[in-house]
Every structure is written in structure tokens, then in C-alpha cells.
Amino acid sequence: FDSQAFKEVAEIVPVDIMLTSFSILFARLKGDIAALYEGANKSDELNDGDKILILESCTHHPVEDDIGRVKIPNLIKKFTGKNLIFEHYSGHDFPTSIKEYSLIVHCGACMTTRIEVLNRINIAKENKVSITNYGIIIAKCTGILKRAIKPILG
């Protein structure tokens, strides 16, 4: 199912039944799932004024309640209780320097290749910037990350 329904689905599905999402499965397919999981846990350490980079692979026109520009930033702010700064890049655009960011949140990458996602993860690692993806950060902020990642990482 879609990660945006995590909270509702987790409440109705018994805890002995495995639960994950398309976005988390795609994180496993397209990226380094362990690094993305670790990146989501960085949200526990965010401070007021920290900058978060939202990376979207596609170049769609944002809608009123856009997941990358509205829903995820609001979810992270609510989860952390911090006053955070969000910047957005889409398509193949990528900042020349990422050292100023405390966290990168990448989309599910359905419109890009595994190689491009892994390159972005490696750039983040080289710059000591944590990186995660939409589904994993949604699971983290809704309190079910350990349950949602269990089918993949055990």
C-alpha cells in the first residue's frame, strides 16, 4: 500500500502480520535500504534551524497538498517539534554542495535508475549527510518504522 496510509493501516492490521509499503520496497530495489533506514533515524537529532533537502526524481507540477512540498515537511516538523528549513530539488537537479543539510529526503525514485539513486546516496555518505526516502521517513514519523522495515531488514 501507499506510505501515506501507514497510520490508518497499522491501526487496523494486527501486529503479528507483516506490514510495509511500495515506497519501502522501492527503497530496497533502488537504493541502499540500510543507509536510508539509518537516515530516517537522524530525524531524532534534528534541531531548530536545520536544513532538510527534499529530492524528487520527477518534475511534476506541485499540487496544493503535494507530498514532497507539503505533507512530508509538515509530518517531519510535527514529529520533531522543531522549526526546520526545507529546500527542494527536482528532476536531475542536485545541489553543488550538500554539506549545509542535516538530512536529505529522497522520493521513491520511480522515475530514475538505481544507479542514480545509489550515486546520490554515495554523495550523501561522502559528505556525512544522512539520507532517507519518502516511505521510510513517513514510517518513522508515524511511529511504525521498525514494523514497516522488518519484512526487509528483519
Short mmCIF file of C-alpha atoms in Angstrom, two decimals:
data_model
loop_
_atom_site.label_atom_id
_atom_site.label_comp_id
_atom_site.label_asym_id
_atom_site.label_seq_id
_atom_site.Cartn_x
_atom_site.Cartn_y
_atom_site.Cartn_z
CA PHE A 1 0.00 0.00 0.00
CA ASP A 2 0.95 3.66 -0.11
CA SER A 3 3.06 5.00 2.76
CA GLN A 4 0.67 7.90 3.28
CA ALA A 5 -1.83 5.40 4.72
CA PHE A 6 0.65 3.91 7.25
CA LYS A 7 -1.02 5.22 10.37
CA GLU A 8 -4.51 4.07 9.42
CA VAL A 9 -3.41 0.67 8.14
CA ALA A 10 -1.15 0.00 11.16
CA GLU A 11 -4.10 0.63 13.45
CA ILE A 12 -6.32 -1.99 11.77
CA VAL A 13 -3.77 -4.67 10.83
CA PRO A 14 -2.80 -6.95 13.74
CA VAL A 15 0.84 -6.53 14.86
CA ASP A 16 1.63 -10.19 14.10
CA ILE A 17 1.02 -9.50 10.39
CA MET A 18 3.94 -8.02 8.47
CA LEU A 19 3.45 -4.51 7.17
CA THR A 20 5.41 -2.46 4.66
CA SER A 21 4.76 -0.21 1.66
CA PHE A 22 5.52 0.23 -2.02
CA SER A 23 7.89 3.08 -1.19
CA ILE A 24 9.90 0.98 1.26
CA LEU A 25 10.05 -1.92 -1.20
CA PHE A 26 11.23 0.53 -3.85
CA ALA A 27 13.88 1.83 -1.43
CA ARG A 28 15.19 -1.74 -1.27
CA LEU A 29 15.06 -2.09 -5.06
CA LYS A 30 16.53 1.30 -5.97
CA GLY A 31 18.86 2.15 -3.12
CA ASP A 32 20.77 1.16 -0.02
CA ILE A 33 17.94 0.30 2.36
CA ALA A 34 20.19 0.17 5.44
CA ALA A 35 21.54 3.69 4.75
CA LEU A 36 18.02 5.01 4.13
CA TYR A 37 16.77 3.42 7.38
CA GLU A 38 19.69 4.92 9.30
CA GLY A 39 18.96 8.30 7.68
CA ALA A 40 15.37 8.30 8.91
CA ASN A 41 16.62 7.86 12.46
CA LYS A 42 18.61 11.10 12.05
CA SER A 43 15.28 12.89 12.44
CA ASP A 44 15.58 12.19 16.18
CA GLU A 45 18.61 14.51 16.27
CA LEU A 46 17.30 17.47 14.26
CA ASN A 47 17.48 20.95 15.79
CA ASP A 48 15.73 24.26 15.16
CA GLY A 49 17.11 25.86 12.01
CA ASP A 50 18.42 22.62 10.47
CA LYS A 51 18.08 22.43 6.69
CA ILE A 52 16.45 19.45 5.02
CA LEU A 53 16.77 18.78 1.31
CA ILE A 54 13.79 17.20 -0.43
CA LEU A 55 14.84 15.48 -3.67
CA GLU A 56 12.23 14.45 -6.22
CA SER A 57 13.19 12.49 -9.32
CA CYS A 58 10.30 13.67 -11.43
CA THR A 59 9.43 17.21 -12.46
CA HIS A 60 5.67 17.21 -11.93
CA HIS A 61 3.85 20.42 -11.11
CA PRO A 62 3.30 20.57 -7.36
CA VAL A 63 -0.31 20.36 -6.22
CA GLU A 64 -1.90 22.01 -3.20
CA ASP A 65 -1.15 19.11 -0.83
CA ASP A 66 2.00 17.85 -2.59
CA ILE A 67 3.72 15.05 -0.71
CA GLY A 68 7.27 16.42 -1.05
CA ARG A 69 6.49 20.11 -0.61
CA VAL A 70 3.68 19.97 1.96
CA LYS A 71 2.91 16.60 3.54
CA ILE A 72 6.40 15.34 4.39
CA PRO A 73 7.74 18.70 5.65
CA ASN A 74 4.64 19.07 7.86
CA LEU A 75 4.99 15.50 9.12
CA ILE A 76 8.68 15.97 9.99
CA LYS A 77 8.01 19.30 11.73
CA LYS A 78 5.17 17.75 13.75
CA PHE A 79 7.26 14.68 14.65
CA THR A 80 10.34 16.66 15.70
CA GLY A 81 8.61 19.72 17.11
CA LYS A 82 11.41 21.75 15.50
CA ASN A 83 11.45 24.80 13.27
CA LEU A 84 13.16 23.36 10.19
CA ILE A 85 14.10 24.79 6.80
CA PHE A 86 13.13 22.77 3.71
CA GLU A 87 14.64 23.15 0.24
CA HIS A 88 13.51 21.27 -2.86
CA TYR A 89 15.24 19.98 -5.97
CA SER A 90 13.51 18.01 -8.70
CA GLY A 91 14.41 16.03 -11.79
CA HIS A 92 18.13 15.52 -12.27
CA ASP A 93 18.98 18.75 -10.43
CA PHE A 94 21.25 18.30 -7.46
CA PRO A 95 22.91 20.99 -5.34
CA THR A 96 26.60 21.60 -5.95
CA SER A 97 27.18 21.28 -2.20
CA ILE A 98 25.08 19.37 0.33
CA LYS A 99 27.17 19.91 3.47
CA GLU A 100 24.71 22.50 4.80
CA TYR A 101 21.91 19.93 5.07
CA SER A 102 21.20 17.84 8.15
CA LEU A 103 19.03 15.38 6.23
CA ILE A 104 18.11 14.52 2.66
CA VAL A 105 14.69 13.01 1.95
CA HIS A 106 14.54 11.38 -1.50
CA CYS A 107 11.36 10.41 -3.30
CA GLY A 108 10.64 6.78 -4.13
CA ALA A 109 12.67 7.17 -7.35
CA CYS A 110 10.16 5.51 -9.66
CA MET A 111 11.28 7.87 -12.46
CA THR A 112 15.03 7.27 -12.15
CA THR A 113 17.55 4.46 -12.15
CA ARG A 114 19.08 2.54 -9.28
CA ILE A 115 22.48 3.88 -10.34
CA GLU A 116 21.34 7.50 -9.95
CA VAL A 117 19.82 6.81 -6.53
CA LEU A 118 22.94 4.96 -5.36
CA ASN A 119 25.10 7.84 -6.65
CA ARG A 120 23.05 10.29 -4.58
CA ILE A 121 23.30 8.05 -1.52
CA ASN A 122 27.08 7.81 -2.00
CA ILE A 123 27.39 11.59 -2.34
CA ALA A 124 25.45 11.94 0.90
CA LYS A 125 27.71 9.40 2.65
CA GLU A 126 30.86 11.13 1.37
CA ASN A 127 29.58 14.43 2.76
CA LYS A 128 28.41 12.85 6.03
CA VAL A 129 24.80 13.88 5.37
CA SER A 130 22.07 11.43 6.34
CA ILE A 131 19.66 10.38 3.60
CA THR A 132 16.32 8.61 3.64
CA ASN A 133 13.29 8.30 1.37
CA TYR A 134 9.63 9.27 1.50
CA GLY A 135 8.20 5.96 2.68
CA ILE A 136 10.83 5.39 5.34
CA ILE A 137 10.53 8.89 6.83
CA ILE A 138 6.74 8.60 6.82
CA ALA A 139 7.00 5.30 8.70
CA LYS A 140 9.42 6.91 11.17
CA CYS A 141 7.21 9.94 11.78
CA THR A 142 4.10 7.80 12.25
CA GLY A 143 5.86 5.56 14.77
CA ILE A 144 5.90 2.31 12.81
CA LEU A 145 9.34 2.28 11.17
CA LYS A 146 10.58 -0.87 12.94
CA ARG A 147 7.43 -2.73 11.96
CA ALA A 148 7.46 -1.46 8.36
CA ILE A 149 11.12 -2.27 7.76
CA LYS A 150 11.02 -5.73 9.39
CA PRO A 151 9.97 -7.62 6.21
CA ILE A 152 13.14 -6.33 4.56
CA LEU A 153 15.80 -5.91 7.24
CA GLY A 154 14.45 -8.50 9.67
#
